[in-house]
Each structure stands twice: as C-alpha cells, then as structure tokens.
XYZ file of C-alpha atoms in Angstrom:
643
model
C 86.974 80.094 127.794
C 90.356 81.267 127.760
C 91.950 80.567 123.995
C 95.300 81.653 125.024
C 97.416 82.116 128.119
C 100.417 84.454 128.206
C 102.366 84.568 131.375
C 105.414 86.325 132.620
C 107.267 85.880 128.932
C 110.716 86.829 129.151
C 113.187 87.184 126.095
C 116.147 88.588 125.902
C 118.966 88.974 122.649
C 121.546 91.114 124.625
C 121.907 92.296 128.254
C 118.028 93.822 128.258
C 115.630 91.904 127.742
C 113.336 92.732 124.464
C 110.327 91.209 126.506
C 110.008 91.093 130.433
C 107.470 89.894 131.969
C 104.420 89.779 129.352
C 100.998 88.967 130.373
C 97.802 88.770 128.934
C 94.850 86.321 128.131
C 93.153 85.988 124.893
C 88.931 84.871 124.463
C 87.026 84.035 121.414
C 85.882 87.124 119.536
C 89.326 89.183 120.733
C 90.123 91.486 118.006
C 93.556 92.367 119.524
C 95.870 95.546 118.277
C 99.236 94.721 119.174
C 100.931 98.389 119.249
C 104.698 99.856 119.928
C 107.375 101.484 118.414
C 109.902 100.119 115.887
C 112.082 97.710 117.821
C 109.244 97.230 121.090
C 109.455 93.341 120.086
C 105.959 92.775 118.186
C 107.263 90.256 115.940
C 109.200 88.869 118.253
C 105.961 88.277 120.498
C 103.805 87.029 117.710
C 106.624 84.035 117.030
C 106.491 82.929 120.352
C 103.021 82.944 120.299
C 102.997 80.698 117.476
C 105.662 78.765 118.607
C 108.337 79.690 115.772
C 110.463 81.319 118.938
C 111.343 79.769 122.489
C 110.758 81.926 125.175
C 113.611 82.679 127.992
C 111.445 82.180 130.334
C 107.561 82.336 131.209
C 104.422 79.932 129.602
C 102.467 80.501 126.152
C 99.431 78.239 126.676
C 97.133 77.311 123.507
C 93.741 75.662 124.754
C 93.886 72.255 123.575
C 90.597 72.603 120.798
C 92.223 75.481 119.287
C 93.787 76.121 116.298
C 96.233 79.002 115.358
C 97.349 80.384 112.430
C 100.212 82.695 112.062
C 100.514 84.994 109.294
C 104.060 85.720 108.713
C 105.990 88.964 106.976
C 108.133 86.673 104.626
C 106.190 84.612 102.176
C 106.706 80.460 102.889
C 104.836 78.455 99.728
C 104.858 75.684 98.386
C 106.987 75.546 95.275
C 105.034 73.847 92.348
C 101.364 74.792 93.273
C 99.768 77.204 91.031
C 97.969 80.132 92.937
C 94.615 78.335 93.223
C 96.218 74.989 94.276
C 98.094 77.496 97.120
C 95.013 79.051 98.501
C 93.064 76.021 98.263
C 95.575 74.035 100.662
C 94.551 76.421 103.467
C 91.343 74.854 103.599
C 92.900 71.284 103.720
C 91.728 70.383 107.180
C 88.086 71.384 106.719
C 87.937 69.561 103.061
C 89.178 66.669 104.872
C 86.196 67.247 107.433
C 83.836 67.373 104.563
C 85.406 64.042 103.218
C 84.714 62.457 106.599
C 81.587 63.361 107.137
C 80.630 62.151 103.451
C 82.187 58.258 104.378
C 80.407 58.491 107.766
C 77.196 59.316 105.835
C 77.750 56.444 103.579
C 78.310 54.292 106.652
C 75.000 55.551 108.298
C 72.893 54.730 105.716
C 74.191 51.534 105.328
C 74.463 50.776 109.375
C 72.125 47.980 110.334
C 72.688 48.000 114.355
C 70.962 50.387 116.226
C 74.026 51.446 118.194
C 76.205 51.461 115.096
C 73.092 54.126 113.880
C 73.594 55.585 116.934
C 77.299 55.665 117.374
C 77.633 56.590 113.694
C 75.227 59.037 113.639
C 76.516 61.633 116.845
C 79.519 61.357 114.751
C 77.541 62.758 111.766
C 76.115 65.322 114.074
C 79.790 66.315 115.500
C 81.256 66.903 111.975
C 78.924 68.803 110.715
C 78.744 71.124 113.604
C 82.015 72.184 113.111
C 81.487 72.400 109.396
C 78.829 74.988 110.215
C 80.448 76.273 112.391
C 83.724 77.118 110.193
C 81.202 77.801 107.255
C 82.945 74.905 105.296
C 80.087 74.370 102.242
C 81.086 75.454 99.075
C 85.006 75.773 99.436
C 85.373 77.118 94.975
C 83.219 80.153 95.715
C 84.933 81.015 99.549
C 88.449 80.807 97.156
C 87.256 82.725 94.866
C 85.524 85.398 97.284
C 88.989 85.585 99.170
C 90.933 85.738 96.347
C 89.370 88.257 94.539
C 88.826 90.860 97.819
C 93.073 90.510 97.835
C 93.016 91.926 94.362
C 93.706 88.566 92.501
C 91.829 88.420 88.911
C 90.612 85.104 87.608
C 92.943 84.669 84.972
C 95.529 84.054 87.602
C 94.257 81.344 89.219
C 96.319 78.908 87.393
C 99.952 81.006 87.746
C 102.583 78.968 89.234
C 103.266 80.385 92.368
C 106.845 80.675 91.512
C 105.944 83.794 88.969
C 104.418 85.724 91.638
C 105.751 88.992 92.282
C 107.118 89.255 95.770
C 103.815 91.502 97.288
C 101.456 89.285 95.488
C 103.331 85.602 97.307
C 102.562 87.727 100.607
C 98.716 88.417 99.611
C 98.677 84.813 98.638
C 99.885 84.075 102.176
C 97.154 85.504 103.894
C 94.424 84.117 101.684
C 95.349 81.078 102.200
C 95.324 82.151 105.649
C 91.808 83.674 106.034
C 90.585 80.674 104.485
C 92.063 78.218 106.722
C 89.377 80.065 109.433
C 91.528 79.195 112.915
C 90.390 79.994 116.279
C 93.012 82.879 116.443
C 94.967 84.575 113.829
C 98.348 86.400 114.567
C 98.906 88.508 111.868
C 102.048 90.675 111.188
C 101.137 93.280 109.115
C 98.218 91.472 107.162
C 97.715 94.723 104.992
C 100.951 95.016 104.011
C 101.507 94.824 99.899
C 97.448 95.578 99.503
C 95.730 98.753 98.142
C 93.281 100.641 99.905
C 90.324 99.282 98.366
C 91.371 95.688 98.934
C 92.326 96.589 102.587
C 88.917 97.753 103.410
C 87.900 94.087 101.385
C 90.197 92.955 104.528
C 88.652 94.973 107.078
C 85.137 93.862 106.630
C 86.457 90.223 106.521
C 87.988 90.619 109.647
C 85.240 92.736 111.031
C 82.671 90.077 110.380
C 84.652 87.149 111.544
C 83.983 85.291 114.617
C 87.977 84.227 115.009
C 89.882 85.934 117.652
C 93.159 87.638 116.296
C 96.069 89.191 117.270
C 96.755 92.206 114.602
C 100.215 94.206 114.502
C 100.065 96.830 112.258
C 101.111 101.012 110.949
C 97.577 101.318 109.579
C 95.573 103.197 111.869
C 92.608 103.165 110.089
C 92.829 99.960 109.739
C 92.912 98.949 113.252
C 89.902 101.474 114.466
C 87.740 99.135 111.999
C 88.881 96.163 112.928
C 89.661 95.624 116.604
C 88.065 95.795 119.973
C 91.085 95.860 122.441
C 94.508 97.282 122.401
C 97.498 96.081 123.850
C 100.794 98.528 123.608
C 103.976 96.868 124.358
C 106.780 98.808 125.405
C 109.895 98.868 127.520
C 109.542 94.698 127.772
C 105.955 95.104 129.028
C 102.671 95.064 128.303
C 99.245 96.771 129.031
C 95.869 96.438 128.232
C 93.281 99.165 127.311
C 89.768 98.764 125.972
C 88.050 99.841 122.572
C 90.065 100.216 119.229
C 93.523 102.391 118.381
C 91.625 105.699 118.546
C 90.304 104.669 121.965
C 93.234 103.438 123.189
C 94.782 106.742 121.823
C 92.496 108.648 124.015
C 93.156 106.630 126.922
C 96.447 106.711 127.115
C 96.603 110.033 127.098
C 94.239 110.027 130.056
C 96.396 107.461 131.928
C 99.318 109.709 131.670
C 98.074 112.662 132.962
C 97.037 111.077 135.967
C 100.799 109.261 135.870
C 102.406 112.747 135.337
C 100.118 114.343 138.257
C 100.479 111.225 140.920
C 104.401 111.165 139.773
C 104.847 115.021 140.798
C 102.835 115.341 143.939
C 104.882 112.013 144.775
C 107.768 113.727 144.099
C 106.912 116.801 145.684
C 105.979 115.088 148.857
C 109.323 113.012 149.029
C 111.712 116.602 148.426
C 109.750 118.028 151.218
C 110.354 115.058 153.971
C 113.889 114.741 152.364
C 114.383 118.580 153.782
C 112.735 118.096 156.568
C 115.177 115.046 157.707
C 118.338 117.028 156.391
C 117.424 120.466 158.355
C 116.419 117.867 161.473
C 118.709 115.267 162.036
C 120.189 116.115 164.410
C 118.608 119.127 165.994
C 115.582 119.203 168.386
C 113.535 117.342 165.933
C 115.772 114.456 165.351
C 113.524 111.745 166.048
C 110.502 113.074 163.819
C 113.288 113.398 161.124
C 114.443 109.688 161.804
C 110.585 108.613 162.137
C 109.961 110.160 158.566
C 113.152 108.399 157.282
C 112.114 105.128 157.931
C 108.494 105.853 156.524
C 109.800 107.077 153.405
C 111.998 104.171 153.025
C 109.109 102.235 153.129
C 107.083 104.280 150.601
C 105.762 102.867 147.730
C 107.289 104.954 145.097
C 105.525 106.057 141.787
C 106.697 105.092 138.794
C 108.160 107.661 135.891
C 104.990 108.015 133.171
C 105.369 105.232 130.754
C 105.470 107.774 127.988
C 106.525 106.739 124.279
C 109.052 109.029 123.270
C 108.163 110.774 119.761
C 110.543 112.483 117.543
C 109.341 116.579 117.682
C 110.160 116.913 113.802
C 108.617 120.180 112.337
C 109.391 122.323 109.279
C 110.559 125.417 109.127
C 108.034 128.498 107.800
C 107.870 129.072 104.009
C 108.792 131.905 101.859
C 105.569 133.084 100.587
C 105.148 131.629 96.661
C 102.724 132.837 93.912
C 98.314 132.459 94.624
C 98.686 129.331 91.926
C 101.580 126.334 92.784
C 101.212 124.350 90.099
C 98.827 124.349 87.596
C 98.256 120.872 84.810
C 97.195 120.927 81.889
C 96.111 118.444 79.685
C 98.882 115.927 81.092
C 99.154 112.685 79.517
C 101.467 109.563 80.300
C 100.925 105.940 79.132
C 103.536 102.852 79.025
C 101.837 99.410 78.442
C 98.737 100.982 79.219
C 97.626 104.605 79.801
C 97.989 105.970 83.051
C 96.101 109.202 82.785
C 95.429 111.463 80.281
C 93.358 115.056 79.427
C 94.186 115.589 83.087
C 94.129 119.685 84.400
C 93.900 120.506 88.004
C 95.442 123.344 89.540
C 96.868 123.666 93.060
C 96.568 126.736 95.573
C 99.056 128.468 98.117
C 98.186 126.518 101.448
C 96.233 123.763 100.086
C 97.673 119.962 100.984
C 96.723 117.397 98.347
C 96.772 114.129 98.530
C 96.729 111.242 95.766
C 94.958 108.097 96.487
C 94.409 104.555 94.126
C 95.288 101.404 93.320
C 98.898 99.550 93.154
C 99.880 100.186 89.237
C 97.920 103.439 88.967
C 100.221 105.172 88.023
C 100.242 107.951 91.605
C 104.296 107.670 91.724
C 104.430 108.068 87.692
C 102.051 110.882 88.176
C 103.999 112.814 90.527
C 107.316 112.841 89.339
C 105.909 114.136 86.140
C 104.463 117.415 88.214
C 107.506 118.007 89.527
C 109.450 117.904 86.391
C 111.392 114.184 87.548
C 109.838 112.458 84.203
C 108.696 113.825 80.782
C 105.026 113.143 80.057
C 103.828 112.314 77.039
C 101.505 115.395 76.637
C 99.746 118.294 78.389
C 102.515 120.578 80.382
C 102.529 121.511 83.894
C 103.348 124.949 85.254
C 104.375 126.039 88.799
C 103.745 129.184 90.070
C 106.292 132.570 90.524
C 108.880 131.831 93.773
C 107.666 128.006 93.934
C 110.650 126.240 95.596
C 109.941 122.018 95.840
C 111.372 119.703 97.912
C 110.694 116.272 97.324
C 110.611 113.025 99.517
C 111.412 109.688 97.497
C 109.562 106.674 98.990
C 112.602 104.861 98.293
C 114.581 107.440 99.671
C 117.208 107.357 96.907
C 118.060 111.081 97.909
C 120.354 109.713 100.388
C 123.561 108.455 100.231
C 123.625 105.082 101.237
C 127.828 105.336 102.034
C 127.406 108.840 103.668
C 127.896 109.252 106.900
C 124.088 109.820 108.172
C 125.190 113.328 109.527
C 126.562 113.980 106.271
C 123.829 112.926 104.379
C 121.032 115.136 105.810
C 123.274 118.218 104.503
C 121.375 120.314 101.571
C 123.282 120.628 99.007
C 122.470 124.570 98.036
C 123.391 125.877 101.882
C 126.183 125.310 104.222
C 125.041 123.688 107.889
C 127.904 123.203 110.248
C 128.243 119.678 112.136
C 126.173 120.780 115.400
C 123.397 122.494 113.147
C 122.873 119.413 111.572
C 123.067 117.109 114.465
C 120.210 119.029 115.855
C 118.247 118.688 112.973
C 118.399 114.876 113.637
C 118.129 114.927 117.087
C 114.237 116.776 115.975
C 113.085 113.858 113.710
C 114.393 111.083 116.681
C 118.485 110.453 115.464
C 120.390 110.712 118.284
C 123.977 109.673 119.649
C 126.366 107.721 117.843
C 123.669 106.628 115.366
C 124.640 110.368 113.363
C 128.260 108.997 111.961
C 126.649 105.495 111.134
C 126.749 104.981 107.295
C 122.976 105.665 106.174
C 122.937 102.096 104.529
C 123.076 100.548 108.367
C 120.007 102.374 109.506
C 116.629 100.350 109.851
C 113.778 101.754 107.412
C 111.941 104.028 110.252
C 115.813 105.377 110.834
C 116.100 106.247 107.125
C 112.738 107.807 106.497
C 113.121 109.920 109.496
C 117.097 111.210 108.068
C 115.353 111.437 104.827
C 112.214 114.300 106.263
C 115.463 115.226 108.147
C 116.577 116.734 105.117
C 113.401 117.471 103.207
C 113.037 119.864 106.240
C 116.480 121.597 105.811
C 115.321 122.105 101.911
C 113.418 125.552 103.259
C 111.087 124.231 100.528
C 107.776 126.019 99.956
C 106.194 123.193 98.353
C 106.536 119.773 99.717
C 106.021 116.984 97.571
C 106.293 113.421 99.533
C 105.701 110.089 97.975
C 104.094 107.779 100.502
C 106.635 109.744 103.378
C 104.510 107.412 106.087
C 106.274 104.510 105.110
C 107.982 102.186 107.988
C 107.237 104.929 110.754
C 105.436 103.777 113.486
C 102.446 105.396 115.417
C 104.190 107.560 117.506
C 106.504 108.815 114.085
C 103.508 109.136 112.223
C 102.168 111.379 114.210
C 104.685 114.123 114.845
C 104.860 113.720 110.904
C 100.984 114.718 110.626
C 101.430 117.782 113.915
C 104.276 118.851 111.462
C 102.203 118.925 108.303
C 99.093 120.360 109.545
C 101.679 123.555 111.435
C 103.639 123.867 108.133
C 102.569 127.223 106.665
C 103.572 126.266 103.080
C 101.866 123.787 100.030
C 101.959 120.274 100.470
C 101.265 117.648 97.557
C 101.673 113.719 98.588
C 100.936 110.013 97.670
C 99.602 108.339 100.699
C 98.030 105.058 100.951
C 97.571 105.819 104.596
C 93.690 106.586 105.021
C 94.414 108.105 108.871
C 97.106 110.759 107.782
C 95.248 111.965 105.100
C 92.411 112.482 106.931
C 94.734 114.378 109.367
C 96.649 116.053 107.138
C 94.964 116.875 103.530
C 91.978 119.037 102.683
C 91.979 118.129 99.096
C 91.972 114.421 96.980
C 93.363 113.393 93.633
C 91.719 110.270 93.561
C 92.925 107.605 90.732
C 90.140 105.264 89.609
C 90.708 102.845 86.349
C 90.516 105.437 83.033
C 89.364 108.452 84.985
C 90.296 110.937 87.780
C 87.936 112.530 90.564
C 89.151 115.832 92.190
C 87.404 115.912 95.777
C 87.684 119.013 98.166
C 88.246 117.502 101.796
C 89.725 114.216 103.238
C 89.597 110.310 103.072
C 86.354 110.274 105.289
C 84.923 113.590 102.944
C 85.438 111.274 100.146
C 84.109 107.914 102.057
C 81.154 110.243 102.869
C 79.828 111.132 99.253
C 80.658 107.874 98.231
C 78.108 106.359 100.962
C 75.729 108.659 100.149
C 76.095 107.974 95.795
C 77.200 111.410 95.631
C 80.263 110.083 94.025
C 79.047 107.334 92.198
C 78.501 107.017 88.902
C 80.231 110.758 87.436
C 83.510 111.777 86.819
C 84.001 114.649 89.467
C 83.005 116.186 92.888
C 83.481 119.853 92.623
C 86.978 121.345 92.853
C 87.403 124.223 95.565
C 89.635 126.087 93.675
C 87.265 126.816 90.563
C 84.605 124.546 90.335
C 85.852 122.868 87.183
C 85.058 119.364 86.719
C 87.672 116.872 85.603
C 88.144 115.341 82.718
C 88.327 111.418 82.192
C 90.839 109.516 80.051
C 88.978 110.371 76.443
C 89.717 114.339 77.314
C 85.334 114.795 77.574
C 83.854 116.100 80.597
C 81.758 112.421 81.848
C 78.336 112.794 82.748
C 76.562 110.227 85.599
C 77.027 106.776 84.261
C 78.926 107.409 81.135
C 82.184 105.376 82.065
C 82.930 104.544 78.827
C 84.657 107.355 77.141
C 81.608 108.199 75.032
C 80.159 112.078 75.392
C 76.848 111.977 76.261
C 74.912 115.009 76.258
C 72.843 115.936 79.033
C 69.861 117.564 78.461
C 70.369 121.343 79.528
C 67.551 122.435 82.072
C 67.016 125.547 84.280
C 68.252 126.197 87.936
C 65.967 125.244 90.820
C 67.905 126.732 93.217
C 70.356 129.956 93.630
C 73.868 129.996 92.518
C 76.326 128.346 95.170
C 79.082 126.573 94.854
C 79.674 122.705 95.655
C 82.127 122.805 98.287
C 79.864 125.307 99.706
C 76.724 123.150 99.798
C 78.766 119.882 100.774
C 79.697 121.504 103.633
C 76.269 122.538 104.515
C 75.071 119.087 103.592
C 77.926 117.557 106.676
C 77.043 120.125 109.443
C 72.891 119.327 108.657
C 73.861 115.650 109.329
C 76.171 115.992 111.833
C 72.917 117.906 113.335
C 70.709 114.807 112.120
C 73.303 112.481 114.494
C 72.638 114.382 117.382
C 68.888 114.809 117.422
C 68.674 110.596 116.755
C 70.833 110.355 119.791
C 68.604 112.390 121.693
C 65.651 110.709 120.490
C 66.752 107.563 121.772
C 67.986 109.127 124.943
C 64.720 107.711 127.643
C 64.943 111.392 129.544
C 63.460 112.998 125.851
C 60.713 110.785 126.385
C 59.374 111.967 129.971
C 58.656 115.044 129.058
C 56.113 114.677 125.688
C 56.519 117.971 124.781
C 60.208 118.124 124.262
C 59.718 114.316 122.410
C 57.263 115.900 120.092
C 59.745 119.045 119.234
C 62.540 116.278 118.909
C 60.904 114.797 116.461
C 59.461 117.663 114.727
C 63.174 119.023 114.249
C 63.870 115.662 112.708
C 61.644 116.137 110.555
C 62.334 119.420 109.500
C 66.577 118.389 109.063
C 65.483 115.624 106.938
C 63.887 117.791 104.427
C 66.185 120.074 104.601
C 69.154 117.486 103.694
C 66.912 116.541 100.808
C 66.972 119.838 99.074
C 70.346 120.305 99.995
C 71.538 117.227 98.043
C 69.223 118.081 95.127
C 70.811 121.762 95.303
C 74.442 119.975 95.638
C 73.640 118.466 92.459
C 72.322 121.047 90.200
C 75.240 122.686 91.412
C 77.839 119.664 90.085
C 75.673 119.963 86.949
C 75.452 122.976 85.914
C 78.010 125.763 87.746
C-alpha cells in the first residue's frame, strides 16, 4: 500500500525552480529524514505535501483512507482553550469514534431483527477495529502521558493557551499532534523548543509508533533514533538512500566516490577523443576522427558529483596558556530560584567541555558568570596565566546588526584589511555580494556562520560558545565539529546538540535539578553509565583532572541516594582492590564490553558453531569477560567511593 504518491513536483519563486522534478513514494511504517541545506526547499516540500502550498506543476497523491497531520514551525491554536482543552482536541476524531461505537452498542443490544443484529453489529466490529488500532481507550491518561514527556507539569493543564510562552504554544502543537495518531506525520522540526531529556521522551514515541512520518530536522541524533530512510533534497531534486542519517552519511560518501571516479575517467576519455579529432580532422585519419565525433556526440555524459558544498571554517592555532584555564570555586547564582551553588570544577589546557540540561537550568547564566559577563552571587572563578577568551553569543549580539557584514567580522583589538577579511568569510561559506549586506538582512545560518567568522579572527585560546550549533545545517555543523576537534586550544560550550558533543567534547558539565555531575567523556560516555546505574543515584562520576567529586546545591559531597541535601555518612570500609583512578577503570570497563559485543556477535555467527571446539572457546571467553566486567564495575566503584 502506497500512503503517498509524489511525482515530478515542480515549484518555482524566481527564475530557478526551488523544487524540480521531486519523486518519491511513502508506505506505512516510513520513518522518513527529509535532509538539505538551509534554503534546499524542506518546508516548502512538507506544505505541499500537506496541501498548505500548490505545486507548479507535478501530483501529491494522499491514499484515500489516510489521514495526515502536519506539524507546522509557527504555532496555530485555538484562542480560548486552556492547554488541556488544546491537546485534548487532537484526539477529536477518535473520541467521536468512541461516541459512535457507544450509540451503535446501545442500538445492538436493543436490535430485535436479525439483520439489524447483523448489520449493526459489523458496524460494532469496524469501529472498534480502528479504535484498537489507533489505541483510542483511555484518552485522560494518553493526554497526560503526552503532555508530560513534552515537559508540561500538571499544574498547567488548566493555563489558557493565550499565556503560553512562545516555545511552550509550539510543544503544545505537537502534542496535540502526536495524539491525533494520523497515518503520516510531516513534521518540521518537531524537537524544536524541547530539552534533551524530553526529546529522547520524543524519540521513543516516535520510535515505537506504527505511523509513517516525514521528519525535517538539525538534530542528528535525533534522526539516527528515529528513522529508517533518508531522503536529501538538493539542487530541486531528490534521492533516496536506506537506513538512518548516519547511514545515509556513510552512503553518500560512498556514492560520491564512485561519482567523482566515473566523472574523471569520463572526462578523461572525452579529452582524449577530443585530441584525437583535433590532431585528425583533416589528415590521413579524418574519417576515424569524424567517426569518433559523431560517437561522442552521442555519449551519454556523466553528471558533475552531486556534492553539498560545506563551508571549510577552521581556527587558527593557539598561543599556548597556563596547565589550569579556569578554575571555580564555590560559585553560587540564584534569581527566583537557585541555579547552582557550592559548585568547583577546574578546566585543563586542551580539554573541550561541554554543558548539558534542561531549558531554565541555568547553562547560559552559568557561563557568562565563568567568563566574567555576570557577577555571581558567591564562590569566584579564576582563569589561568596567558588565558585569552573569545566568546560566541547564541544570540549573536556581538554583531552589529547595521554593519556592513564585512565590517562586522572585524576584531576590534587588530587591524584586517578588506581582502583579509573577505577571506575569512569566504572560509565559514559568505561569499559574493552577500559581504556588504547589512548583518540584520542575513538568514540565521548566515549570521551564525559571520558570527564563528569572527570568533575565529579573536586568535582566542579559549573558546567559549553558547549553543554555536544553532540554525546551521548538517553540512555547517559539521565543518564546525572538523574545526573543533583540529583546534589546538581549550574549548568550553553549551550544546543541546547530543551529536556534536559526542564529536567534539571529552568532558560533561551536566545540570540536573539542585545538583551538578562532572563526567569525563561524551554524550554517549554519559548515556553509557547512566544505562548501566553507574550514574544513578550519586552526585558525581569521577573528574579526569583530579578525581574530586562534585558538590550538590547544599555545598556536601552526596552519597548514592541522598538527593536531598542531607549529609549522610557512609560507613568508611577498606579497599578491595589497588589504587586506580575512575576514568582509568571506566575506560577499561568500555573496551571489556566493546570486547563482550564482539564475542556475542560471533557467537551467533552459524560458522562458530561448525567447528565445536572454537564454539566451546567462544563461550568460555564469554565467560571469562563477564566476570571480568563484574569486578571491574565493583573496582570502578570503590574507586568513586573512596579515591
């Protein structure tokens, strides 16, 4: 069954058209990513779809059965409705469904005819097939499950929509949305305006529904969980590829390698008969050069690699700065509520941080305070000897909104002359006329690339960026992440972007409600001890940099399970194991399992089992890592304990 039919989709708004020629079919259980660069015509696609936009030309063709849903970047409510009242009338069709299969019920039991029992009852049957089928029992608790995985408390159920924040209207939208439960969803950046815990809410939503979708989206991360195919639409086209983002990633690369190589030979080939037919023409071998003419006018020519142009970017290298970049201490900041207090950490030449939580954490607050941008309330921070910072704003108020964009990417404590600066641009993908534009006419990619335009001219040795993956698209994103990992200097960020920080940092600040965890490695480190309940339930993971733990909001070091700001005392016992530090044995603990992995794989691989002696030593050294990852975790946490 086909659910939708795309077909030759043409659509132009100037001389060249923004779509030409799209075509693609869409089946039940489709997770689609719809991928492209700023400006490829994504949004424009997903409004034809759902018939918001007319087409130029070409056929959009819903089967008749099926219903669509269209999640949209602007919030559309209904004024008057309190929040509940707005989620609730996404389910209006199926609580109408329920209501008719009640009266036909009622009917049924009172039907006297056998073929008005009949009649009566296939209709009973029919209704609540599709009530199973869209899960439609209980519609209180499905609002209430949807509402509170978008981050909405029950105490604003009954807020009139109207005093909804503009980010919370556009999490409304999609819960009313996801509880409509259409036979495809488009959605436009669905995880837009959410924090990272209630995006991965969003992901395993998505991930366990049976609804085909259509998903555009910057998260990366987010679209490796959630989808199974990959469209990339670019240059008015589209094409297909199997498997999520990072598979598509991976074959794309693939399919232009073989596009470079069959481009050159072609090209090759047609400079040699080209020569051949110039040197020939007229000479001896005039009619082999006139035979070759006509068969390379005939040729079916190659065409150029559909390559996706991305910006080159880059930083320049760092003046070496002291062994400590910044050390807290005690830091303290509170408005209505306290942010964070007691907090010390200390960061290292080389090491990239990043700073992960929820909306309203206080991450922003938290960061301009370390860099000396806002006072805090206690505790004092102290950077290290020939520490030079240079600081990305995520709402890029360093710029000059009336400048002239060439003139706004010039530092102010060194002189670059006009071409200097023009290739600095040119590196982060500003080009052309689009230099003496005013920076307030530039589109939000165009600004956040001016504005790392001019964080890179800083010759900073310490970069501090404040969610600098903001409107960037793939291709953007990852220059920005090449250029990170090659810079030889400190970084320090805010990210709620779960795929560069895996890419880019190798230690986390992560923000959880009255507490702080310091965590050496990445998003998927972190992920990792959290899976395992290595990170549940205490304060800390080990830090790298001197094995302290953190301290919580009350200032006291918190032991497993005492969230409450009370200091309980653990009883002190002796070491099991040798002295080693955490980081050490975590690392230990990921290359035994990553070991683990591979002998399970070759366990269920049915060559092991034709020979029984290598099935027997398979499973022997299966065995053996097992109990080995047991005393490593028991070593890991003595170690958290006690060192």
């Amino acid at each position: 069954m086909i659910l939708l039919n795309v077909a030759d989709v043409v659509k132009h708004f100037g001389p060249d058209p923004v779509l030409d020629g799209v075509t693609f079919e869409v089946r039940p259980k489709d997770r689609i990513g719809l991928v492209g660069p700023n400006g490829a015509g994504k949004t424009t696609l997903l409004k034809i779809l759902a018939g918001q936009d007319q087409a130029d030309a070409g056929m959009v063709e819903l089967h008749q059965s099926a219903r669509l849903a269209y999640l949209e970047q602007q919030p559309l409510l209904t004024p008057g409705r309190t929040l509940w009242e707005e989620a609730r009338s996404g389910m209006e069709h199926l609580i109408a469904l329920a209501s008719q299969a009640e009266e036909v019920a009622h009917a049924l039991s009172a039907a006297v005819e056998d073929k008005d029992r009949a009649r009566l009852g296939k209709q009973y049957d029919h209704l609540q097939q599709q009530l199973h089928l869209h899960g439609a029992y209980n519609f209180d608790h499905q609002i209430e499950r949807v509402l509170g995985g978008l981050g909405f408390s029950a105490d604003m159920f009954s807020q009139p929509i109207e005093t909804l924040s503009g980010g919370q209207q556009n999490r409304l939208m999609l819960a009313r949305l996801l509880l409509a439960d259409p036979d495809l969803m488009l959605l436009d950046e669905p995880s837009n305006h959410l924090d990272i815990e209630a995006t991965e809410w969003l992901e395993s939503f998505l991930s366990e529904s049976s609804q085909a979708m259509i998903v555009v989206s910057h998260d990366r991360y987010f679209l490796d969980r959630v989808t199974n195919r990959t469209l990339e639409l670019y240059r008015g086209e589209v094409q297909s590829f199997t498997g999520n983002f990072t598979a598509y990633w991976r074959q794309k690369d693939e399919r232009l390698e073989v596009q470079r190589r069959t481009f050159e030979k072609q090209q090759i080939e047609i400079a040699k008969t080209e020569e051949f037919i110039r040197r020939n023409f007229s000479g001896q071998k005039s009619a082999q050069a006139k035979d070759r003419e006509k068969k390379l006018a005939r040729i079916e020519r190659v065409s150029v690699p559909r390559e996706i142009a991305a910006p080159v970017m880059g930083f320049p290298e760092a003046k070496a700065s002291g062994e400590i970049v910044l050390r807290a201490e005690r830091l303290a900041k509170a408005y209505d509520r306290p942010l964070f207090s007691e907090l010390t950490f200390q960061i290292e030449r080389g090491q990239r941080w990043g700073i992960v939580g929820p909306n309203g954490s206080g991450k922003t607050t938290l960061l301009r305070c370390l860099i000396g941008r806002l006072q805090p309330d206690a505790g004092h921070v102290h950077l290290g000897a020939g520490v030079k910072i240079g600081y990305f704003d995520q709402m890029l108020s360093e710029l000059d909104d009336d400048a002239q964009v060439v003139d706004a990417v010039r530092p102010s404590h060194k002189e670059l002359n006009e071409p200097q600066r023009r290739d600095l641009l040119a590196r982060f993908g500003i080009k052309a006329d689009m230099v003496f534009q005013p920076v307030r006419s530039l589109s939000g990619g165009e600004r956040n690339r001016v504005a790392l335009a001019r964080l890179s001219a800083s010759d900073s040795n310490f970069m501090v960026l404040d969610e600098p993956t903001n409107h960037l698209d793939l291709w953007a994103c990852d220059s920005l992440e090449r250029s990170l990992a090659a810079f030889d200097g400190t970084v320090l960020l805010v990210s709620h972007d779960r795929y560069f920080l895996n890419r880019v940092v190798d230690h986390l600040l992560v923000v959880e409600p009255n507490r702080f965890r310091i965590v050496p490695g990445n998003y998927d480190d972190y992920q990792h001890l959290v899976s395992r309940g290595l990170a549940v339930g205490t304060a800390t993971v080990s830090d790298r940099a001197g094995g302290k733990a953190l301290r919580n909001g009350s200032g006291s070091k918190t032991a497993a399970g005492a969230d409450d700001g009370s200091e309980p005392k653990p009883a002190k016992r002796k070491r099991k194991f040798p002295y080693r530090k955490a980081p050490e044995l975590e690392q230990d603990i990921l290359a035994r399992e990553t070991r683990l992995e591979e002998l399970n794989v070759a366990l269920a691989d049915p060559q092991t089992h034709r020979d029984g002696a290598t099935a027997k030593q398979v499973k022997a050294d299966i065995a053996e890592a097992e109990a080995s990852l047991r005393t490593l975790y028991e070593h890991w946490e003595e170690a958290v304990e006690l060192n």
